Structures are given as C-alpha cells and as structure tokens.
Coordinates of C-alpha atoms in Angstrom, one line a residue:
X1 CA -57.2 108.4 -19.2
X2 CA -56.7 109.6 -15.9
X3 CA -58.1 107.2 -14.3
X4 CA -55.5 104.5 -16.2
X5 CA -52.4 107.0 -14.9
X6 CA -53.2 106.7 -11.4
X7 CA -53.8 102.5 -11.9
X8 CA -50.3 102.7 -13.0
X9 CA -49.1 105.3 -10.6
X10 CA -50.5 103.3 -8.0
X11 CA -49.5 99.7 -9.0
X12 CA -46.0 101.3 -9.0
X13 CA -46.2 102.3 -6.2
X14 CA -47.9 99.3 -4.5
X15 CA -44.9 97.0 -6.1
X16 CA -42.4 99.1 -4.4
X17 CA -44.1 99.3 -0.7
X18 CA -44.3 95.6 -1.1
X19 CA -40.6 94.7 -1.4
X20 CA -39.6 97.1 0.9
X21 CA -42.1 95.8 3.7
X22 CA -40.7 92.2 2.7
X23 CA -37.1 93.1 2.9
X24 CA -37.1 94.9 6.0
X25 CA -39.8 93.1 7.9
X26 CA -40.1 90.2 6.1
X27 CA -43.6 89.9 5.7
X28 CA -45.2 89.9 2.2
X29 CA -47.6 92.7 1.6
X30 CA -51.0 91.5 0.3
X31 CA -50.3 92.9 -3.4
X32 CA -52.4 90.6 -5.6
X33 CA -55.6 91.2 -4.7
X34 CA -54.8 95.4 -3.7
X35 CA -53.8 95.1 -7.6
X36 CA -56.7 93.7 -8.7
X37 CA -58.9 95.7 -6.3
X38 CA -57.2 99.0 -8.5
X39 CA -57.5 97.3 -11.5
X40 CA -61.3 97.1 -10.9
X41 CA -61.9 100.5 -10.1
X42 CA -59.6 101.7 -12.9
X43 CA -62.3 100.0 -15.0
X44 CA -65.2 100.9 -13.1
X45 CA -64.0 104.8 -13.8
X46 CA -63.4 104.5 -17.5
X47 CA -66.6 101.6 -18.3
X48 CA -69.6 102.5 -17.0
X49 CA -70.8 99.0 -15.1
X50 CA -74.0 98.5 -13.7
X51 CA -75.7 94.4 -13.2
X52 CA -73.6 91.7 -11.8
X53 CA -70.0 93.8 -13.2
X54 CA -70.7 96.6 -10.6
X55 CA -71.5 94.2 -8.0
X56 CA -68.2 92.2 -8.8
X57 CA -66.2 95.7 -8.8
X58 CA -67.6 96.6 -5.6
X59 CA -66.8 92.9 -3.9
X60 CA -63.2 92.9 -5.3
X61 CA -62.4 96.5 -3.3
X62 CA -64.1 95.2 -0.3
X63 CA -62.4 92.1 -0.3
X64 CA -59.0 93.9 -0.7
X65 CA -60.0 96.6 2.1
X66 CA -60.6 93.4 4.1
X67 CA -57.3 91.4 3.5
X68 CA -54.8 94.9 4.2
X69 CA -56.8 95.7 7.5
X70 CA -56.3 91.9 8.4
X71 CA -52.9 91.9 7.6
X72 CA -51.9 94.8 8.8
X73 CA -53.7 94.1 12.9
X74 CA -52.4 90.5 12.5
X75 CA -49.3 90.3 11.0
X76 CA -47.9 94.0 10.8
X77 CA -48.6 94.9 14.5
X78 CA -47.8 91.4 16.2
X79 CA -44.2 91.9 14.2
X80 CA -43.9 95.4 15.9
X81 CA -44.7 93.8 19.2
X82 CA -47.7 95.9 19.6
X83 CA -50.4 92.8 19.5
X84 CA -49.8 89.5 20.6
X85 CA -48.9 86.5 17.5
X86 CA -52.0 85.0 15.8
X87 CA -51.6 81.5 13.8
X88 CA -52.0 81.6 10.2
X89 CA -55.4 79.3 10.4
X90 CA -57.1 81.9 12.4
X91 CA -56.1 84.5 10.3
X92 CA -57.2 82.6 7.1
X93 CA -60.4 81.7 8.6
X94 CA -61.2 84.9 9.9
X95 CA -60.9 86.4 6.2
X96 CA -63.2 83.6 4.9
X97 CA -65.5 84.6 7.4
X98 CA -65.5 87.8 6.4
X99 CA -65.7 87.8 3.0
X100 CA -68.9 85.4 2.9
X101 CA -70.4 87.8 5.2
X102 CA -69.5 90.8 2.7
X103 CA -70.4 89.0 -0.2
X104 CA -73.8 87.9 1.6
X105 CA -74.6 91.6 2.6
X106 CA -73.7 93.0 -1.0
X107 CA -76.0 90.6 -2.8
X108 CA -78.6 91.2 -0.7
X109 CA -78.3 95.1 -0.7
X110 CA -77.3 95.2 -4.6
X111 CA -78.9 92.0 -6.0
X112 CA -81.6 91.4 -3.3
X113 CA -80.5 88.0 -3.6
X114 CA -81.6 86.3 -0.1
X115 CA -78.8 83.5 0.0
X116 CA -79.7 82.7 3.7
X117 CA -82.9 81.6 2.9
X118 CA -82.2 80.2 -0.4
X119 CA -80.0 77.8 2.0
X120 CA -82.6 77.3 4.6
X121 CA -86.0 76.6 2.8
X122 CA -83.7 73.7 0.7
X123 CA -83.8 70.2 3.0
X124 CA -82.1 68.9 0.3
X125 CA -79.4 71.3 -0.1
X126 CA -79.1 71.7 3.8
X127 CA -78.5 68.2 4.3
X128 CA -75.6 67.7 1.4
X129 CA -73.8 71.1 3.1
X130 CA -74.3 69.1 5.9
X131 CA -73.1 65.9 5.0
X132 CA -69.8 67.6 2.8
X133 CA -69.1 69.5 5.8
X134 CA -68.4 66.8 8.2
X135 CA -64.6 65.9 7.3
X136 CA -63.8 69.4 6.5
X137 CA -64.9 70.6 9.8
X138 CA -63.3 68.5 11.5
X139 CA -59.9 69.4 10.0
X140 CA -60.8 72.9 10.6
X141 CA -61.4 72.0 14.4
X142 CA -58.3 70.4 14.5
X143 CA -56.1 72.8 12.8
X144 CA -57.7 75.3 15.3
X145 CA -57.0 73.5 18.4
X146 CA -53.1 73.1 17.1
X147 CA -51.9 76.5 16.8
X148 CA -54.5 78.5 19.5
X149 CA -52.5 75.6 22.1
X150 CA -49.4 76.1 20.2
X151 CA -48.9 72.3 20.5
X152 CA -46.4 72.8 17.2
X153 CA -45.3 75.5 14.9
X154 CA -44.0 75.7 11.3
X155 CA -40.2 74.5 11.5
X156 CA -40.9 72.0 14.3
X157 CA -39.4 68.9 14.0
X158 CA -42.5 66.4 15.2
X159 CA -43.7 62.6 15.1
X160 CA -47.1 61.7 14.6
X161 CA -48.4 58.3 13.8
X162 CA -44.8 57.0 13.9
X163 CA -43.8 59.6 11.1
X164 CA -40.7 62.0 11.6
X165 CA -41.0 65.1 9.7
X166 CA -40.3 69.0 9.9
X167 CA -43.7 71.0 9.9
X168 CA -43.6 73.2 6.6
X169 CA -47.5 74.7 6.8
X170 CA -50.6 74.6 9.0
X171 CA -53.4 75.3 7.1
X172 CA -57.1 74.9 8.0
X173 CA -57.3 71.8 6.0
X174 CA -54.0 69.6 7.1
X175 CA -50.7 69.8 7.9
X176 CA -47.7 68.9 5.6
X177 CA -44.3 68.0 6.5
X178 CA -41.2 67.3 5.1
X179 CA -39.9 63.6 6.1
X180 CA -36.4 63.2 6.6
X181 CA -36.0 61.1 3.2
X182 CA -37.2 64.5 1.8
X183 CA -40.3 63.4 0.5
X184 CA -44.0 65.6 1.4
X185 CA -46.1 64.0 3.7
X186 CA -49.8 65.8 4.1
X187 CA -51.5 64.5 6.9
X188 CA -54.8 66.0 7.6
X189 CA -56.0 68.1 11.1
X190 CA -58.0 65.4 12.3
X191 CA -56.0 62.8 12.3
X192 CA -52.9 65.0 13.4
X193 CA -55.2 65.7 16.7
X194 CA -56.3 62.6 16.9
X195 CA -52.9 60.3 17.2
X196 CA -50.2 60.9 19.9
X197 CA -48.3 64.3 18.7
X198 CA -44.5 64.5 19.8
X199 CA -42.7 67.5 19.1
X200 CA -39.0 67.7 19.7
X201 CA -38.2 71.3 18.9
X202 CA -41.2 73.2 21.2
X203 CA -38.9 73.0 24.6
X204 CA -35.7 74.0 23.5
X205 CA -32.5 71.6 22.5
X206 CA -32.8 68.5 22.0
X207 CA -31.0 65.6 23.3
X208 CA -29.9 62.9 21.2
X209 CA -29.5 59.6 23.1
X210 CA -26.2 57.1 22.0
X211 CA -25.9 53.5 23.4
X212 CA -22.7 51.9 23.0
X213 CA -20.9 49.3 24.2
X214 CA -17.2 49.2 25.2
X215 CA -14.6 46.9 26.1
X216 CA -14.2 45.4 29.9
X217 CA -10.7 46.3 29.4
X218 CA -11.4 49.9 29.3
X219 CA -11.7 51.2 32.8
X220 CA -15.6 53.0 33.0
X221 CA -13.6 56.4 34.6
X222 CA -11.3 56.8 31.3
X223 CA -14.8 55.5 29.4
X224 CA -16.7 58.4 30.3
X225 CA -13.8 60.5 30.1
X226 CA -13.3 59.7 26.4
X227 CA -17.0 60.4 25.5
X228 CA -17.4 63.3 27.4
X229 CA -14.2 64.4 25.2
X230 CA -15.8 63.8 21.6
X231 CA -19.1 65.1 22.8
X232 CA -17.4 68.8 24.3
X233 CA -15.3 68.9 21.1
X234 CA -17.8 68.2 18.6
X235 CA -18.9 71.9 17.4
X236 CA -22.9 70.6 17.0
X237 CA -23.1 70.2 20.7
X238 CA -24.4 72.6 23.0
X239 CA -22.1 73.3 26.4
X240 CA -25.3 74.3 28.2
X241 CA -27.0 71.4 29.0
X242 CA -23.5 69.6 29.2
X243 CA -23.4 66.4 27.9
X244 CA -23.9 63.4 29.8
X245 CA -22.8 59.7 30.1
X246 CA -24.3 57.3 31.9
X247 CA -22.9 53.7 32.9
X248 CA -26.3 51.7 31.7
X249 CA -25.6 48.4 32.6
X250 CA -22.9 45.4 31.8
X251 CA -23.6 43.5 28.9
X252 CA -22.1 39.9 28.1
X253 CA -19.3 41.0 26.0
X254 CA -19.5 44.5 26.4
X255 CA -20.1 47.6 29.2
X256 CA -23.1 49.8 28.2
X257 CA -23.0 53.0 28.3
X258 CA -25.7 56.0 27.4
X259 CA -24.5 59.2 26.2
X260 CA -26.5 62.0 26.4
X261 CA -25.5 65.3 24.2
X262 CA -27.7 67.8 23.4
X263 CA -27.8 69.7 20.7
X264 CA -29.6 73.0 19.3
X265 CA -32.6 71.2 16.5
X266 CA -33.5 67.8 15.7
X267 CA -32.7 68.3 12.1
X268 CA -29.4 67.4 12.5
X269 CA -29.5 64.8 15.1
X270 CA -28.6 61.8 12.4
X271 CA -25.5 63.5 11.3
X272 CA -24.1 64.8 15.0
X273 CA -24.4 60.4 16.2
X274 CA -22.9 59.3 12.4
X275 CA -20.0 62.2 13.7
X276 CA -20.0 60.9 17.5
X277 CA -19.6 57.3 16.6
X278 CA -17.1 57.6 13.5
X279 CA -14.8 59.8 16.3
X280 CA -15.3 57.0 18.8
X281 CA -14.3 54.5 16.9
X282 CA -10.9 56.5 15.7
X283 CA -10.1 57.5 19.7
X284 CA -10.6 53.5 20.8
X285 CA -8.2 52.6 17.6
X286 CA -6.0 55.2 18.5
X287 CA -5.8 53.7 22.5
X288 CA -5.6 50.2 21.0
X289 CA -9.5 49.7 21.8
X290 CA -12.0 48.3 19.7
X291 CA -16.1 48.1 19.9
X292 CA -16.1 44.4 21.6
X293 CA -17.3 41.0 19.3
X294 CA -20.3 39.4 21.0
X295 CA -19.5 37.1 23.5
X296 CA -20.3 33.9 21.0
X297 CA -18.1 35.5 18.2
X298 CA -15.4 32.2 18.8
X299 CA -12.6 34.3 17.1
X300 CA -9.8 36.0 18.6
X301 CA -9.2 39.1 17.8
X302 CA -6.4 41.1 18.9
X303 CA -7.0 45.3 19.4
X304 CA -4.3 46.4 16.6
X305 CA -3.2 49.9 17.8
X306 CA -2.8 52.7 15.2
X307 CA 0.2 54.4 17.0
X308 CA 2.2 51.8 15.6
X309 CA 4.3 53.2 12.1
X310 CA 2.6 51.5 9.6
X311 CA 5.4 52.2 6.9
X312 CA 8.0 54.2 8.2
X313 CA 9.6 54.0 4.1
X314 CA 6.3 56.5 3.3
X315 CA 6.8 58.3 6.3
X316 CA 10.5 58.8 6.1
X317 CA 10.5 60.0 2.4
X318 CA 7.9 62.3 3.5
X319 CA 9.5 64.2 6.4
X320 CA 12.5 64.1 4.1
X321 CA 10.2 66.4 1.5
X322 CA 9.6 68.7 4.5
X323 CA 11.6 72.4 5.4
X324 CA 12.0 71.7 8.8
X325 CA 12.8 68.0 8.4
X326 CA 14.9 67.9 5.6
X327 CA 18.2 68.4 6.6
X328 CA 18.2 65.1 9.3
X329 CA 20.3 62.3 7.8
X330 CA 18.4 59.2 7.5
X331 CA 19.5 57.9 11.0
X332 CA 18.1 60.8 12.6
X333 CA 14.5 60.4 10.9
X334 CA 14.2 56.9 11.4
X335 CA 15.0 57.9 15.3
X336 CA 12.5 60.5 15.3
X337 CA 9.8 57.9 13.5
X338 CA 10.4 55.3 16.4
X339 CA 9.8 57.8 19.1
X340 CA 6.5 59.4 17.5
X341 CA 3.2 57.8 17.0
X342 CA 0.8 57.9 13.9
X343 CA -2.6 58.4 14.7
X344 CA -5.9 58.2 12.7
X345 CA -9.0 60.8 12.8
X346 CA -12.2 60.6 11.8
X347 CA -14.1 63.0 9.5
X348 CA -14.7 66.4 11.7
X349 CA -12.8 65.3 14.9
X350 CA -10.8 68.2 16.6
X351 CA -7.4 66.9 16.8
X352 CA -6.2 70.6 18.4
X353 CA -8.6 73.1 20.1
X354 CA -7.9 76.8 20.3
X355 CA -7.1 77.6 23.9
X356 CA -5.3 74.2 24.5
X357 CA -2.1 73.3 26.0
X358 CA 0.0 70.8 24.3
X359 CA 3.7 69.8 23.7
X360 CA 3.6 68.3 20.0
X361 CA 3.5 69.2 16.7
X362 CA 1.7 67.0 14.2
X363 CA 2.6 66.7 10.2
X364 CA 0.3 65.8 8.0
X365 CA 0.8 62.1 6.1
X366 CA -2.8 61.7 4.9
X367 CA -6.0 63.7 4.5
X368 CA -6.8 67.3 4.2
X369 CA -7.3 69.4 7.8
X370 CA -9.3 72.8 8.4
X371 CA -7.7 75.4 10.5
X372 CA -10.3 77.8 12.1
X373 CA -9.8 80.6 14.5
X374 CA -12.7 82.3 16.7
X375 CA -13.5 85.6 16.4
X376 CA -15.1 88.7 18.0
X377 CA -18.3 88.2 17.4
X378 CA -18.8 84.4 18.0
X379 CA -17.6 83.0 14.5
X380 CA -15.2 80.5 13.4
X381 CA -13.0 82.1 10.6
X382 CA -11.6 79.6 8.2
X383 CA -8.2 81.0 7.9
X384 CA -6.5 77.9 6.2
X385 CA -6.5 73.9 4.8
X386 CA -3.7 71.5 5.4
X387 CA -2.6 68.8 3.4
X388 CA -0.1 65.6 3.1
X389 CA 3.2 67.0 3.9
X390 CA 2.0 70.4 6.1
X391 CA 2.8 70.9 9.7
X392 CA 0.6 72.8 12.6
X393 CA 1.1 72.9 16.4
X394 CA 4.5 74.2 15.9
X395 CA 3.6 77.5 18.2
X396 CA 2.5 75.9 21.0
X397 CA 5.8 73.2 20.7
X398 CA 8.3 75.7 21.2
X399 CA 7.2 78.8 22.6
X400 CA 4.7 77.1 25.1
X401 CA 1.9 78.6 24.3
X402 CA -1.6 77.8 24.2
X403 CA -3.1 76.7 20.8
X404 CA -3.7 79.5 18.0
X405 CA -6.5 77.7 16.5
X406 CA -8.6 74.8 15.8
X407 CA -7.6 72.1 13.7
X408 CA -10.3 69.4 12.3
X409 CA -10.1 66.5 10.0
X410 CA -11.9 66.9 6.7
X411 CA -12.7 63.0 5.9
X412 CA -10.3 60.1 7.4
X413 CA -6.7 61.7 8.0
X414 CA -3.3 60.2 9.5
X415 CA -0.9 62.5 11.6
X416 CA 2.7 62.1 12.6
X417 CA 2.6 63.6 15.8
X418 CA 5.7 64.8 17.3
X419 CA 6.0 65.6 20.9
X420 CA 8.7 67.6 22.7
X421 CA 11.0 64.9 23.9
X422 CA 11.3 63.5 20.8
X423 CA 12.3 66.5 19.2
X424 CA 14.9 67.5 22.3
X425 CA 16.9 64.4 21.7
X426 CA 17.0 65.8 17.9
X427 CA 18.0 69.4 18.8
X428 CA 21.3 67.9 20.7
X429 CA 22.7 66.3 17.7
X430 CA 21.5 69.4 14.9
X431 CA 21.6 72.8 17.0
X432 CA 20.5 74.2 13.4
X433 CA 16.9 72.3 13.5
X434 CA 16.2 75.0 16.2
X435 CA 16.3 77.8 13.6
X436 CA 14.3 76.7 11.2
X437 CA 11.7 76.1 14.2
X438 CA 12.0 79.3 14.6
X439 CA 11.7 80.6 11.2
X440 CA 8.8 78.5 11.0
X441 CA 7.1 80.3 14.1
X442 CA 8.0 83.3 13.1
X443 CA 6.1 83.1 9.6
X444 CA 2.9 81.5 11.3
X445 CA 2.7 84.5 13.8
X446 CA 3.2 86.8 10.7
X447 CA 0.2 85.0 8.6
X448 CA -2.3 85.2 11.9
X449 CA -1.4 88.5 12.2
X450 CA -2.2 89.5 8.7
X451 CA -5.2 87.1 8.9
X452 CA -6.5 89.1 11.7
X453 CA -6.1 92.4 9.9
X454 CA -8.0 91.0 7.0
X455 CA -11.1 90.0 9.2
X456 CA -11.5 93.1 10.7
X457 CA -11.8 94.8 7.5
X458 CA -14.2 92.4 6.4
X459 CA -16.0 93.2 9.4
X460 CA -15.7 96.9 9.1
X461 CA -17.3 96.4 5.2
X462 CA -20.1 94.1 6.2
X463 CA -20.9 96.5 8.9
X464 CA -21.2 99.6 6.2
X465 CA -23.0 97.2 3.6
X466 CA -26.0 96.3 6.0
X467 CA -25.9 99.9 7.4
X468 CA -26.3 101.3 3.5
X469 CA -29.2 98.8 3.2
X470 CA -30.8 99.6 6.0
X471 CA -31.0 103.4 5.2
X472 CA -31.1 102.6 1.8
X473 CA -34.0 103.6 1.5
X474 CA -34.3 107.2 3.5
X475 CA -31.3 107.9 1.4
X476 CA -32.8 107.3 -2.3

C-alpha cells in the first residue's frame, strides 16, 4: 500500500514539474516513460516478479534513467546556455544507441541470453540485417549530415527537388515539410542530401525579387521613386537592407524594371508581391499611368486618370451628410468637388504615414480605413476604423502639424482628398467653416489623448500579468 501512495505521490508530482518546465522553458519533460518507469517499480514492490517480468521492470527504469539524463545534458543545459545546441537526430540516435546496449547487457547478465552471437553465428540472418539496413542507413547518414552541418533547421523555408516547403521535423528517417498549398510532403534523408538543397531562411531576410514593366511615358527617375515609395511604406518590408530598384532593361512596349525588397521570412513572400503589385497598379491609375499593352496589342488605349470626379451627384450628397461640410450651399460644394481629386487605394496601401507632412484632409466615399498609432515599445496600436462618410488628416490641415497616425486601406477604398487651397478659397466666403475645423481638431486631440491613457494602462496590466506568472509559482 505504500508503495501505491508514493506511485501516486510521485506521478503527481512528476505532472506538475512537467508543465512547469514546459511553460517556463518550453521544453517538454520526458513524463511518459518516468511514469511508466514508477509504475513498474510500484509493481515490482507490491508483486513479487522474478523471469522475463523482473527483467522487463528492470529495463523500463533504466530506460527512463537513460531518457532524463539525455534530456536533461541535451536539451535542459543547451537551453541554459551552459552546453552548446544538439539536433534532435543525434539526440534520438544516441538514446537508441543506448538502450540496445542496456537491453543487450541486461539479457546477458539476467537472461544469459548472448544476442551478439545469436546475430553473428546466423549467415542468414546477418545478411537480411544487412540487406534491410541499406535504405535505412542511408537516411540515417543523411539526416546526420543535415543538422551536425546545420545546412537547414525546423521552420526553414527550403526547396529541394523543385519543391517549396517549410521544414516541420528532421527525424533520422526523412524530413517532412509543409508545402505552401498546405499539404505534407515527406521526403526521405537520402534523397534530401542527394538533390540540390536551397534554403531561404538560414542567412537572414529574404529578398523577394519583382519584374515589372512600366510605361515609356513615365520618366525612369519618378519610376523608381514610386516603387521605392510602396516598397518603404509597405509594413512587411524590412528598412535594413533598403529596398532596391533596378532599371533592367527596355522592352518593346514597356521599361523593365527589378525591384528588390526584402523582407523578414519567406513564408510570406506571395502575399507581400500580391500587396506590392495591387498598390502599383492603384499609384499608376492614380498618376494617369497604366501597366503598358504589348507592343502588337493594335488597340488604343487611353490612360483614364482616377483623379477625375467620377460622380460628383454621390459625392456632393455625401459631403452634404457630413458636420464639417454641411452647412456649404450647393455652389460651394460643387466648387470644392472641382478643385479636389478622388483617388483609389489598394488593399493595405498607406495613404498617410505617422510622422508625415501634408496639407489635405481626405473623407472617406468608399471602403473602410485602419488608423494605427506606434507606440513605446515598437507596436502599432489600432486605435480606430473609418468608413464612407468619415474624415482624417484634419490635424495636420490646419494646425500644420506632422501626421498623428497611420491610415491604411482595408480592401479597395476611394478618397476625396481635400488640400489647403481648396479649402482657403472656402474659408473666405463661410468664416464659420473655420470653427467647426476647429471643433473637429479639438475632439481628435481629445480621443488620442484618452487613447494614449488607455494604452498605458494596458501596458501597466500586461506588465503585472506576466510578472504574476512568472513568480507564480514561488508565490503558491
């Protein structure tokens, strides 16, 4: 009966250290076989064994003993920084290695079984080992020589044999990734080692290279200027390396042009060049650009501009709806819609950057906007979402300012943007259009204040919550 308390005691116990060592290290504690290794010798104290159960009592502790020293040198120290990493493979292999050797030894001491020679004095059985061996050693081989050269590691993004996949486990048999249709690819060691292996996440960021081809009309200076905009403003790529473009040659209906931005994994690089090129296409409409028609395309096509007021009706009735724009008599807004453009974004284009300068304001006629602010600590804090009929960039309109905060386009949007000329010429004839301006500034500065008050006390409780966790247990 005692014997049964401390099994329970100790399973307890076992179950606990485990989580805890998972949660704060994030390594999992061997707890399977250390519970079955205490279930053994629970039984071993209240059964008497003797035969093959005592030997299979005695091989269940020392294979337990065998897997905690292993993981606590090899995966417990390396984590402290105390011994240097060791791939999984070797670590697997090494307690395979072991164990045969224990189990050899303890049926030779307890069963006087001589397995060695059992193996040996057998042609038969030598050669089939032999023969079922070949493959598998190979794999092993292979496997071995991948993670002792580090050549790839589990989360790298690799092709191999003209396959694209993210590494999900080494093991000492074959590798398996995840393709980028989502489906499980297992490839085994040998062949992985034995075709050309490219890894695009082992060096650092990755660059993700964009041919396009733009108009002769468009001057290569603004060219480059325009993709080295989208590419600075596009939150995915990394300032450091800066982007790069690249005149690549002249086409027959088009200029070439190779733009180089890098960005921080591979995983992503589909969805950062779908961004890149839907943006590109909305800045070269909005400048009365288009991607060119081959050189044999016999129709004529004119660039259609999207500052032009596509219906000024819709646009009028909805600055009409509007506080600030309300009170103009119809004159006055169909004035103001002649002498602003309306301008189309793509999904995720930054139409405003914190930290800009700027003289308009921009009202929304289609589309939703996010409205982010950066904080403290690195962050973007969503602090707001536009929608048809909202206005932003008022601040830096009137007061001069630099922007408050950054204002993308969730999906394809259309802005009224205003600039300060056109709004002067409005101020002369209404004097009171400058007070609801201000109200409107006024209430904006009050919510980013209050904004800002709330993050910090988010901050302050996030803090406290991972500091009670982290003692949580020293303070049970």
């Amino acid at each position: 009966m005692a014997a049964w308390l401390i099994c329970i005691a100790a399973l307890f116990l076992l179950q606990l250290l485990s989580r805890s060592i998972h949660r704060f290290w994030g390594y999992r504690f061997p707890w399977r076989i250390s519970s079955a290794a205490i279930l053994a010798w629970a039984l071993g104290a209240t059964f008497p064994m003797s035969g093959g159960f005592g030997l299979a009592d005695d091989l269940v502790v020392a294979l337990a003993i065998t897997r905690v020293l292993l993981w606590f040198g090899l995966e417990l120290l390396p984590r402290w920084r105390l011994l240097p990493h060791s791939p999984k493979i070797l670590r697997d292999l090494l307690f395979v290695l072991i164990s045969g050797l224990l189990v050899v030894i303890t049926l030779q001491q307890r069963a006087k079984v001589d397995l060695l020679g059992i193996v040996t004095t057998s042609a038969v059985l030598t050669a089939i080992i032999g023969l079922a061996a070949q493959e598998p050693l190979k794999d092993l081989l292979g496997g071995l020589s991948l993670q002792l050269e580090q050549a790839l590691r589990e989360g790298d993004w690799i092709e191999v044999g003209g396959l694209i996949g993210q590494v999900q486990s080494i093991s000492w048999r074959d590798t398996q990734l995840r393709c980028v249709d989502g489906s499980k690819l297992i490839m085994p060691n040998a062949r992985v080692t034995a075709s050309d292996l490219r890894n695009f996440s082992g060096y650092g960021p990755h660059a993700n290279r964009i041919f396009v081809g733009l108009d002769y009309s468009l001057p290569p200076g603004q060219a480059k200027e325009l993709l080295l905009l989208l590419a600075h403003q596009h939150p995915l790529v990394l300032s450091d390396p800066a982007p790069v473009v690249r005149l690549a040659g002249f086409d027959d209906s088009a200029i070439r042009y190779e733009w180089l931005v890098w960005q921080a994994s591979y995983g992503n690089s589909l969805g950062l060049r779908s961004d890149l090129l839907e943006q590109l296409w909305y800045a070269l409409a909005r400048q009365g650009q288009s991607i060119p028609y081959p050189i044999r395309d016999v129709r004529i096509s004119d660039a259609k501009t999207t500052t032009n007021i596509s219906n000024k009706n819709e646009i009028k009735q909805l600055l009409e709806e509007t506080p600030l724009f309300g009170g103009l008599s119809s004159t006055q807004l169909e004035d103001l819609i002649e002498a602003s453009q309306c301008n189309s974004y793509g999904n995720g284009e930054t139409v405003v950057a914190e930290g800009d300068d700027g003289d308009s304001l921009f009202v929304v006629c289609h589309g939703r906007m996010a409205v982010s602010r950066l904080q403290s600590n690195g962050e973007n804090l969503a602090i707001a979402e536009l929608k048809r009929g909202d206005l932003f960039g008022e601040m830096t309109l009137c007061t001069g300012e630099c922007r408050s905060a950054t204002v993308r386009a969730e999906g394809e949007v259309r802005l009224l943007e205003i600039d300060r000329e056109a709004l002067a010429s409005l101020l002369s004839d209404d004097p009171s259009l400058l007070d609801r301006i201000g109200l409107l500034v006024s209430q904006r500065q009050a919510q980013l204040q209050q904004l800002e008050a709330e993050a910090a006390k988010t901050q302050q409780q996030d803090l406290l919550l991972r500091m009670q966790r982290l003692f949580k247990a020293w303070l049970m």
